[in-house]
PDB file of C-alpha atoms and ligand atoms in Angstrom:
ATOM      1  CA  MET T  68      41.333 113.220 127.642  1.00  0.00           C
ATOM      2  CA  THR T  69      41.540 116.609 125.936  1.00  0.00           C
ATOM      3  CA  SER T  70      43.408 117.613 122.776  1.00  0.00           C
ATOM      4  CA  LYS T  71      47.192 117.758 123.089  1.00  0.00           C
ATOM      5  CA  LEU T  72      49.010 121.079 123.381  1.00  0.00           C
ATOM      6  CA  THR T  73      52.034 121.992 121.271  1.00  0.00           C
ATOM      7  CA  ILE T  74      54.085 124.838 122.738  1.00  0.00           C
ATOM      8  CA  ALA T  75      57.013 126.463 120.924  1.00  0.00           C
ATOM      9  CA  ASN T  76      59.682 128.046 123.122  1.00  0.00           C
ATOM     10  CA  TRP T  77      61.792 130.201 120.822  1.00  0.00           C
ATOM     11  CA  LYS T  78      64.048 131.248 123.723  1.00  0.00           C
ATOM     12  CA  MET T  79      66.406 134.156 122.782  1.00  0.00           C
ATOM     13  CA  ASN T  80      66.492 133.385 119.068  1.00  0.00           C
ATOM     14  CA  GLY T  81      65.546 134.982 115.780  1.00  0.00           C
ATOM     15  CA  ASN T  82      65.346 138.434 114.249  1.00  0.00           C
ATOM     16  CA  LEU T  83      62.262 140.047 112.775  1.00  0.00           C
ATOM     17  CA  GLU T  84      63.015 138.857 109.265  1.00  0.00           C
ATOM     18  CA  GLN T  85      63.535 135.242 110.392  1.00  0.00           C
ATOM     19  CA  ILE T  86      60.383 135.310 112.508  1.00  0.00           C
ATOM     20  CA  ARG T  87      58.325 136.722 109.643  1.00  0.00           C
ATOM     21  CA  ASN T  88      59.587 133.963 107.335  1.00  0.00           C
ATOM     22  CA  LEU T  89      59.168 131.212 109.916  1.00  0.00           C
ATOM     23  CA  LEU T  90      55.557 132.152 110.650  1.00  0.00           C
ATOM     24  CA  SER T  91      54.663 132.482 106.946  1.00  0.00           C
ATOM     25  CA  GLN T  92      56.175 129.083 106.252  1.00  0.00           C
ATOM     26  CA  LEU T  93      54.442 127.481 109.235  1.00  0.00           C
ATOM     27  CA  PHE T  94      51.036 128.920 108.348  1.00  0.00           C
ATOM     28  CA  GLN T  95      51.414 127.731 104.774  1.00  0.00           C
ATOM     29  CA  ASP T  96      52.639 124.242 105.691  1.00  0.00           C
ATOM     30  CA  THR T  97      50.087 123.591 108.453  1.00  0.00           C
ATOM     31  CA  ALA T  98      47.084 125.114 106.650  1.00  0.00           C
ATOM     32  CA  GLN T  99      45.997 121.725 105.329  1.00  0.00           C
ATOM     33  CA  ILE T 100      46.452 119.921 108.658  1.00  0.00           C
ATOM     34  CA  ALA T 101      43.191 119.694 110.577  1.00  0.00           C
ATOM     35  CA  HIS T 102      44.711 120.705 113.898  1.00  0.00           C
ATOM     36  CA  SER T 103      43.198 122.332 116.986  1.00  0.00           C
ATOM     37  CA  ARG T 104      44.539 125.824 116.390  1.00  0.00           C
ATOM     38  CA  GLU T 105      43.972 127.087 119.907  1.00  0.00           C
ATOM     39  CA  LYS T 106      46.223 124.230 121.079  1.00  0.00           C
ATOM     40  CA  VAL T 107      49.339 125.611 119.362  1.00  0.00           C
ATOM     41  CA  VAL T 108      51.202 128.205 121.419  1.00  0.00           C
ATOM     42  CA  ILE T 109      54.181 130.333 120.379  1.00  0.00           C
ATOM     43  CA  CYS T 110      56.447 131.841 123.062  1.00  0.00           C
ATOM     44  CA  PRO T 111      58.684 134.418 121.333  1.00  0.00           C
ATOM     45  CA  PRO T 112      61.136 136.817 122.987  1.00  0.00           C
ATOM     46  CA  TYR T 113      59.262 139.735 124.611  1.00  0.00           C
ATOM     47  CA  CYS T 114      60.273 142.319 122.019  1.00  0.00           C
ATOM     48  CA  TYR T 115      58.622 140.363 119.196  1.00  0.00           C
ATOM     49  CA  GLN T 116      55.369 139.610 120.982  1.00  0.00           C
ATOM     50  CA  SER T 117      53.305 142.442 119.526  1.00  0.00           C
ATOM     51  CA  PHE T 118      54.466 141.517 116.034  1.00  0.00           C
ATOM     52  CA  VAL T 119      53.762 137.800 116.574  1.00  0.00           C
ATOM     53  CA  ILE T 120      50.309 138.304 118.140  1.00  0.00           C
ATOM     54  CA  GLY T 121      49.240 140.232 115.048  1.00  0.00           C
ATOM     55  CA  ARG T 122      50.109 137.256 112.858  1.00  0.00           C
ATOM     56  CA  LEU T 123      48.825 134.534 115.218  1.00  0.00           C
ATOM     57  CA  ALA T 124      45.447 136.175 115.640  1.00  0.00           C
ATOM     58  CA  GLU T 125      44.536 135.552 111.980  1.00  0.00           C
ATOM     59  CA  PHE T 126      45.623 131.935 112.247  1.00  0.00           C
ATOM     60  CA  GLY T 127      44.079 131.077 115.609  1.00  0.00           C
ATOM     61  CA  TRP T 128      47.274 130.077 117.423  1.00  0.00           C
ATOM     62  CA  GLN T 129      47.967 131.361 120.938  1.00  0.00           C
ATOM     63  CA  LEU T 130      50.720 133.571 122.325  1.00  0.00           C
ATOM     64  CA  GLY T 131      52.769 132.771 125.422  1.00  0.00           C
ATOM     65  CA  GLY T 132      55.498 134.437 127.480  1.00  0.00           C
ATOM     66  CA  GLN T 133      58.759 132.696 128.341  1.00  0.00           C
ATOM     67  CA  ASP T 134      58.794 134.047 131.895  1.00  0.00           C
ATOM     68  CA  CYS T 135      57.237 136.762 134.078  1.00  0.00           C
ATOM     69  CA  SER T 136      58.197 138.775 137.122  1.00  0.00           C
ATOM     70  CA  ARG T 137      57.361 137.688 140.648  1.00  0.00           C
ATOM     71  CA  TYR T 138      56.201 141.264 141.257  1.00  0.00           C
ATOM     72  CA  THR T 139      53.037 143.002 140.121  1.00  0.00           C
ATOM     73  CA  SER T 140      54.735 146.310 139.212  1.00  0.00           C
ATOM     74  CA  GLY T 141      57.411 148.711 140.434  1.00  0.00           C
ATOM     75  CA  ALA T 142      61.095 149.537 140.238  1.00  0.00           C
ATOM     76  CA  TYR T 143      62.303 146.232 138.793  1.00  0.00           C
ATOM     77  CA  THR T 144      64.387 147.222 135.775  1.00  0.00           C
ATOM     78  CA  GLY T 145      64.268 144.665 132.996  1.00  0.00           C
ATOM     79  CA  GLU T 146      61.301 142.743 134.399  1.00  0.00           C
ATOM     80  CA  ILE T 147      57.969 142.110 132.654  1.00  0.00           C
ATOM     81  CA  SER T 148      54.838 141.537 134.734  1.00  0.00           C
ATOM     82  CA  ALA T 149      52.272 138.815 134.100  1.00  0.00           C
ATOM     83  CA  GLU T 150      49.653 141.543 133.697  1.00  0.00           C
ATOM     84  CA  MET T 151      51.713 143.143 130.888  1.00  0.00           C
ATOM     85  CA  LEU T 152      51.845 139.798 129.096  1.00  0.00           C
ATOM     86  CA  LYS T 153      48.102 139.436 129.463  1.00  0.00           C
ATOM     87  CA  VAL T 154      47.469 142.912 128.077  1.00  0.00           C
ATOM     88  CA  ILE T 155      49.610 142.297 125.014  1.00  0.00           C
ATOM     89  CA  GLY T 156      47.594 139.155 124.233  1.00  0.00           C
ATOM     90  CA  CYS T 157      49.342 136.245 125.940  1.00  0.00           C
ATOM     91  CA  ARG T 158      47.258 133.369 127.173  1.00  0.00           C
ATOM     92  CA  TYR T 159      50.109 131.259 128.588  1.00  0.00           C
ATOM     93  CA  VAL T 160      53.411 131.882 130.364  1.00  0.00           C
ATOM     94  CA  LEU T 161      56.267 129.496 131.155  1.00  0.00           C
ATOM     95  CA  VAL T 162      57.444 129.590 134.770  1.00  0.00           C
ATOM     96  CA  GLY T 163      60.413 127.755 136.286  1.00  0.00           C
ATOM     97  CA  HIS T 164      62.028 126.768 132.986  1.00  0.00           C
ATOM     98  CA  SER T 165      65.270 124.948 133.824  1.00  0.00           C
ATOM     99  CA  GLU T 166      67.324 127.615 132.024  1.00  0.00           C
ATOM    100  CA  ARG T 167      65.864 130.203 134.430  1.00  0.00           C
ATOM    101  CA  ARG T 168      66.449 127.902 137.405  1.00  0.00           C
ATOM    102  CA  GLN T 169      70.028 127.248 136.246  1.00  0.00           C
ATOM    103  CA  HIS T 170      71.262 130.600 134.912  1.00  0.00           C
ATOM    104  CA  HIS T 171      69.186 132.900 137.100  1.00  0.00           C
ATOM    105  CA  HIS T 172      69.206 130.732 140.219  1.00  0.00           C
ATOM    106  CA  GLU T 173      65.438 130.631 140.460  1.00  0.00           C
ATOM    107  CA  SER T 174      64.296 128.647 143.475  1.00  0.00           C
ATOM    108  CA  ASN T 175      61.026 126.762 143.873  1.00  0.00           C
ATOM    109  CA  ALA T 176      59.807 129.546 146.184  1.00  0.00           C
ATOM    110  CA  LEU T 177      60.469 132.171 143.508  1.00  0.00           C
ATOM    111  CA  VAL T 178      58.811 130.088 140.795  1.00  0.00           C
ATOM    112  CA  ARG T 179      55.798 129.737 143.059  1.00  0.00           C
ATOM    113  CA  GLN T 180      55.518 133.534 143.278  1.00  0.00           C
ATOM    114  CA  LYS T 181      55.710 133.790 139.493  1.00  0.00           C
ATOM    115  CA  MET T 182      53.008 131.176 139.104  1.00  0.00           C
ATOM    116  CA  GLN T 183      50.868 133.124 141.568  1.00  0.00           C
ATOM    117  CA  GLN T 184      51.348 136.304 139.525  1.00  0.00           C
ATOM    118  CA  ALA T 185      50.419 134.489 136.327  1.00  0.00           C
ATOM    119  CA  LEU T 186      47.213 133.130 137.838  1.00  0.00           C
ATOM    120  CA  LYS T 187      46.333 136.525 139.290  1.00  0.00           C
ATOM    121  CA  ALA T 188      46.702 138.084 135.837  1.00  0.00           C
ATOM    122  CA  GLY T 189      44.428 135.454 134.285  1.00  0.00           C
ATOM    123  CA  LEU T 190      47.210 133.667 132.388  1.00  0.00           C
ATOM    124  CA  THR T 191      47.648 129.898 132.240  1.00  0.00           C
ATOM    125  CA  PRO T 192      51.062 129.174 133.802  1.00  0.00           C
ATOM    126  CA  VAL T 193      53.108 126.312 132.387  1.00  0.00           C
ATOM    127  CA  LEU T 194      55.069 125.106 135.401  1.00  0.00           C
ATOM    128  CA  CYS T 195      58.332 123.484 134.269  1.00  0.00           C
ATOM    129  CA  ILE T 196      60.019 120.841 136.404  1.00  0.00           C
ATOM    130  CA  GLY T 197      62.730 118.269 135.769  1.00  0.00           C
ATOM    131  CA  GLU T 198      65.753 116.540 137.228  1.00  0.00           C
ATOM    132  CA  THR T 199      69.428 116.994 136.319  1.00  0.00           C
ATOM    133  CA  LEU T 200      71.525 114.105 135.022  1.00  0.00           C
ATOM    134  CA  GLN T 201      73.288 113.862 138.368  1.00  0.00           C
ATOM    135  CA  GLU T 202      69.979 113.590 140.197  1.00  0.00           C
ATOM    136  CA  ARG T 203      68.747 110.933 137.743  1.00  0.00           C
ATOM    137  CA  GLU T 204      71.913 108.898 138.110  1.00  0.00           C
ATOM    138  CA  ALA T 205      71.607 109.103 141.891  1.00  0.00           C
ATOM    139  CA  GLY T 206      68.097 107.609 141.609  1.00  0.00           C
ATOM    140  CA  LEU T 207      66.486 110.826 142.863  1.00  0.00           C
ATOM    141  CA  THR T 208      64.241 111.651 139.882  1.00  0.00           C
ATOM    142  CA  LEU T 209      60.855 110.974 141.473  1.00  0.00           C
ATOM    143  CA  LYS T 210      61.789 112.708 144.734  1.00  0.00           C
ATOM    144  CA  ILE T 211      63.114 115.802 142.919  1.00  0.00           C
ATOM    145  CA  ILE T 212      59.979 115.949 140.797  1.00  0.00           C
ATOM    146  CA  GLU T 213      57.798 115.751 143.897  1.00  0.00           C
ATOM    147  CA  ASN T 214      59.728 118.513 145.676  1.00  0.00           C
ATOM    148  CA  GLN T 215      59.756 120.802 142.652  1.00  0.00           C
ATOM    149  CA  LEU T 216      56.079 120.260 141.935  1.00  0.00           C
ATOM    150  CA  TYR T 217      54.812 120.767 145.465  1.00  0.00           C
ATOM    151  CA  GLU T 218      57.189 123.607 146.322  1.00  0.00           C
ATOM    152  CA  SER T 219      56.766 125.619 143.136  1.00  0.00           C
ATOM    153  CA  MET T 220      53.028 125.092 142.587  1.00  0.00           C
ATOM    154  CA  ALA T 221      51.006 128.107 143.687  1.00  0.00           C
ATOM    155  CA  GLU T 222      47.592 127.816 145.285  1.00  0.00           C
ATOM    156  CA  VAL T 223      45.056 127.412 142.519  1.00  0.00           C
ATOM    157  CA  ASN T 224      41.323 128.159 142.588  1.00  0.00           C
ATOM    158  CA  THR T 225      39.038 125.587 141.056  1.00  0.00           C
ATOM    159  CA  GLU T 226      38.270 127.823 138.077  1.00  0.00           C
ATOM    160  CA  GLN T 227      41.931 128.574 137.296  1.00  0.00           C
ATOM    161  CA  GLU T 228      43.901 126.576 134.741  1.00  0.00           C
ATOM    162  CA  PHE T 229      47.537 125.571 134.744  1.00  0.00           C
ATOM    163  CA  VAL T 230      49.794 123.151 132.921  1.00  0.00           C
ATOM    164  CA  VAL T 231      52.809 121.150 134.115  1.00  0.00           C
ATOM    165  CA  ALA T 232      55.762 120.471 131.793  1.00  0.00           C
ATOM    166  CA  TYR T 233      58.178 117.659 132.598  1.00  0.00           C
ATOM    167  CA  GLU T 234      61.518 118.619 131.113  1.00  0.00           C
ATOM    168  CA  PRO T 235      64.490 116.535 132.224  1.00  0.00           C
ATOM    169  CA  VAL T 236      67.368 119.045 132.294  1.00  0.00           C
ATOM    170  CA  TRP T 237      69.757 116.589 130.588  1.00  0.00           C
ATOM    171  CA  ALA T 238      67.380 116.270 127.619  1.00  0.00           C
ATOM    172  CA  ILE T 239      67.010 120.005 126.924  1.00  0.00           C
ATOM    173  CA  GLY T 240      68.889 121.157 123.846  1.00  0.00           C
ATOM    174  CA  THR T 241      71.109 118.060 123.937  1.00  0.00           C
ATOM    175  CA  GLY T 242      69.443 115.883 121.308  1.00  0.00           C
ATOM    176  CA  ARG T 243      69.105 113.281 124.065  1.00  0.00           C
ATOM    177  CA  VAL T 244      65.417 112.531 124.502  1.00  0.00           C
ATOM    178  CA  ALA T 245      64.144 110.665 127.576  1.00  0.00           C
ATOM    179  CA  GLY T 246      63.157 107.038 126.986  1.00  0.00           C
ATOM    180  CA  ILE T 247      59.501 106.213 126.500  1.00  0.00           C
ATOM    181  CA  GLN T 248      59.436 104.218 129.750  1.00  0.00           C
ATOM    182  CA  ASP T 249      61.042 107.057 131.693  1.00  0.00           C
ATOM    183  CA  ILE T 250      58.560 109.574 130.296  1.00  0.00           C
ATOM    184  CA  THR T 251      55.638 107.281 131.118  1.00  0.00           C
ATOM    185  CA  GLN T 252      56.874 106.664 134.670  1.00  0.00           C
ATOM    186  CA  VAL T 253      57.522 110.325 135.506  1.00  0.00           C
ATOM    187  CA  HIS T 254      54.261 111.498 133.938  1.00  0.00           C
ATOM    188  CA  GLN T 255      52.292 108.907 135.919  1.00  0.00           C
ATOM    189  CA  HIS T 256      54.087 110.105 139.036  1.00  0.00           C
ATOM    190  CA  ILE T 257      53.276 113.771 138.327  1.00  0.00           C
ATOM    191  CA  LYS T 258      49.650 112.947 137.609  1.00  0.00           C
ATOM    192  CA  SER T 259      49.280 111.032 140.859  1.00  0.00           C
ATOM    193  CA  LEU T 260      50.978 113.821 142.832  1.00  0.00           C
ATOM    194  CA  LEU T 261      48.572 116.324 141.300  1.00  0.00           C
ATOM    195  CA  VAL T 262      45.545 114.234 142.250  1.00  0.00           C
ATOM    196  CA  GLN T 263      46.899 113.702 145.779  1.00  0.00           C
ATOM    197  CA  SER T 264      47.159 117.442 146.137  1.00  0.00           C
ATOM    198  CA  ASN T 265      43.635 118.018 144.794  1.00  0.00           C
ATOM    199  CA  PRO T 266      41.308 115.468 143.130  1.00  0.00           C
ATOM    200  CA  LEU T 267      40.215 118.235 140.727  1.00  0.00           C
ATOM    201  CA  PHE T 268      43.747 118.289 139.281  1.00  0.00           C
ATOM    202  CA  GLU T 269      43.104 115.007 137.491  1.00  0.00           C
ATOM    203  CA  SER T 270      42.572 116.935 134.269  1.00  0.00           C
ATOM    204  CA  ILE T 271      45.695 119.137 134.513  1.00  0.00           C
ATOM    205  CA  PRO T 272      47.708 118.637 131.303  1.00  0.00           C
ATOM    206  CA  VAL T 273      51.242 117.277 131.745  1.00  0.00           C
ATOM    207  CA  LEU T 274      53.522 118.027 128.803  1.00  0.00           C
ATOM    208  CA  TYR T 275      56.899 116.537 127.894  1.00  0.00           C
ATOM    209  CA  GLY T 276      59.834 118.710 126.788  1.00  0.00           C
ATOM    210  CA  GLY T 277      63.467 118.001 125.960  1.00  0.00           C
ATOM    211  CA  SER T 278      64.796 117.412 122.418  1.00  0.00           C
ATOM    212  CA  VAL T 279      61.355 116.792 120.930  1.00  0.00           C
ATOM    213  CA  ASN T 280      61.655 116.810 117.133  1.00  0.00           C
ATOM    214  CA  GLY T 281      59.949 115.672 113.959  1.00  0.00           C
ATOM    215  CA  GLN T 282      61.258 112.134 114.371  1.00  0.00           C
ATOM    216  CA  ASN T 283      60.269 111.389 117.959  1.00  0.00           C
ATOM    217  CA  ALA T 284      57.130 113.543 118.414  1.00  0.00           C
ATOM    218  CA  ARG T 285      54.669 110.931 117.167  1.00  0.00           C
ATOM    219  CA  GLU T 286      55.804 108.256 119.617  1.00  0.00           C
ATOM    220  CA  ILE T 287      55.916 110.660 122.562  1.00  0.00           C
ATOM    221  CA  LEU T 288      52.529 112.187 121.765  1.00  0.00           C
ATOM    222  CA  SER T 289      50.931 108.760 121.374  1.00  0.00           C
ATOM    223  CA  LEU T 290      51.458 108.104 125.105  1.00  0.00           C
ATOM    224  CA  GLY T 291      48.247 108.446 127.106  1.00  0.00           C
ATOM    225  CA  GLU T 292      50.181 110.103 129.954  1.00  0.00           C
ATOM    226  CA  VAL T 293      51.534 112.861 127.680  1.00  0.00           C
ATOM    227  CA  ASP T 294      49.133 115.755 127.104  1.00  0.00           C
ATOM    228  CA  GLY T 295      51.374 117.692 124.756  1.00  0.00           C
ATOM    229  CA  VAL T 296      54.921 118.825 124.075  1.00  0.00           C
ATOM    230  CA  LEU T 297      57.099 121.839 124.864  1.00  0.00           C
ATOM    231  CA  VAL T 298      59.503 122.296 121.980  1.00  0.00           C
ATOM    232  CA  GLY T 299      62.665 124.423 121.873  1.00  0.00           C
ATOM    233  CA  GLY T 300      65.144 123.984 119.021  1.00  0.00           C
ATOM    234  CA  ALA T 301      62.820 122.144 116.648  1.00  0.00           C
ATOM    235  CA  SER T 302      60.178 124.897 116.922  1.00  0.00           C
ATOM    236  CA  LEU T 303      62.539 127.238 115.044  1.00  0.00           C
ATOM    237  CA  LYS T 304      62.539 124.984 111.983  1.00  0.00           C
ATOM    238  CA  ALA T 305      59.353 125.144 109.928  1.00  0.00           C
ATOM    239  CA  ASP T 306      59.551 121.555 108.624  1.00  0.00           C
ATOM    240  CA  GLU T 307      60.234 120.038 112.056  1.00  0.00           C
ATOM    241  CA  PHE T 308      57.561 122.039 113.835  1.00  0.00           C
ATOM    242  CA  THR T 309      55.027 121.251 111.108  1.00  0.00           C
ATOM    243  CA  THR T 310      55.714 117.525 111.580  1.00  0.00           C
ATOM    244  CA  ILE T 311      55.205 117.916 115.338  1.00  0.00           C
ATOM    245  CA  ILE T 312      51.885 119.742 114.815  1.00  0.00           C
ATOM    246  CA  ALA T 313      50.821 117.018 112.392  1.00  0.00           C
ATOM    247  CA  ALA T 314      51.696 114.339 114.979  1.00  0.00           C
ATOM    248  CA  ALA T 315      49.630 116.147 117.630  1.00  0.00           C
ATOM    249  CA  ALA T 316      46.744 116.556 115.176  1.00  0.00           C
ATOM    250  CA  GLN T 317      46.802 112.847 114.381  1.00  0.00           C
ATOM    251  CA  THR T 318      46.735 111.889 118.057  1.00  0.00           C
ATOM    252  CA  ASN T 319      43.952 114.401 118.707  1.00  0.00           C
ATOM    253  CA  GLU T 320      41.926 112.869 115.900  1.00  0.00           C
ATOM    254  CA  LYS T 321      42.133 109.470 117.627  1.00  0.00           C
ATOM    255  CA  ILE T 322      41.189 110.991 120.999  1.00  0.00           C
ATOM    256  CA  ASN T 323      38.147 112.693 119.518  1.00  0.00           C
ATOM    257  CA  LEU T 324      36.900 109.567 117.699  1.00  0.00           C
TER     258      LEU T 324
HETATM  259  P1  PGA N 196      64.681 121.664 123.310  1.00  0.00           P
HETATM  260  O1  PGA N 196      64.193 122.689 124.432  1.00  0.00           O
HETATM  261  O2  PGA N 196      63.453 121.175 122.586  1.00  0.00           O
HETATM  262  O3  PGA N 196      65.598 122.448 122.440  1.00  0.00           O
HETATM  263  O4  PGA N 196      65.375 120.547 124.018  1.00  0.00           O
HETATM  264  C1  PGA N 196      63.020 122.438 125.168  1.00  0.00           C
HETATM  265  C2  PGA N 196      62.792 123.540 126.163  1.00  0.00           C
HETATM  266  O5  PGA N 196      63.762 124.131 126.632  1.00  0.00           O
HETATM  267  O6  PGA N 196      61.648 123.872 126.501  1.00  0.00           O
END
């Protein structure tokens, strides 16, 4: 097992002043925590990326994009290519986040193209999948997860890295976290689907996301099936995000013993 990843998805939040303060506070509060710095990733809005990379570089944390275009370049007003993210200093990019699937009607086929672009640019895509409440209540969770995973996963070379994030749609931004048993079951399912698709995918990290906060992070991160967390709301609060990083650091310490 490798060290657990902690990814912050700031979504469309913050102004420069708030971001400056948040990062200063986070660096100060986490300085004494012996955490794997390259395993903390911040995904800010595009316009703040060059500012954030300057600050992260001194601290050793990584930069990520929240999305990328399915195209390489061209007349696509408002789009940002995976290559552009790479050039500015990103190492990761989220693809298929449920807010993109929901508000921008992104299909599995489209997400697959984005993942392909990310891999081509040398980024590590974080492929987000998850069921809606309706699908869960209809008993369709595992089937939906299988369809989303297989249909939105691009072809991957053996030397390329990617990450999967399980984010039940009903748990995102709602304060309603999935139960420990549900997380364990879905993560086991994703891991077995990955291995069925390619035995080399045994080591692909599977993260959990959806209302992760300072209170529940420790329990979620202690699960063997959970290789990290994708955090929205709580990543904008220095105290909460520090507690989450501390929880990941503590679990990583145990793994590395
Ligand atoms: P949340 O968001 O932590 O606010 O639920 C998670 C996400 O959207 O990635």
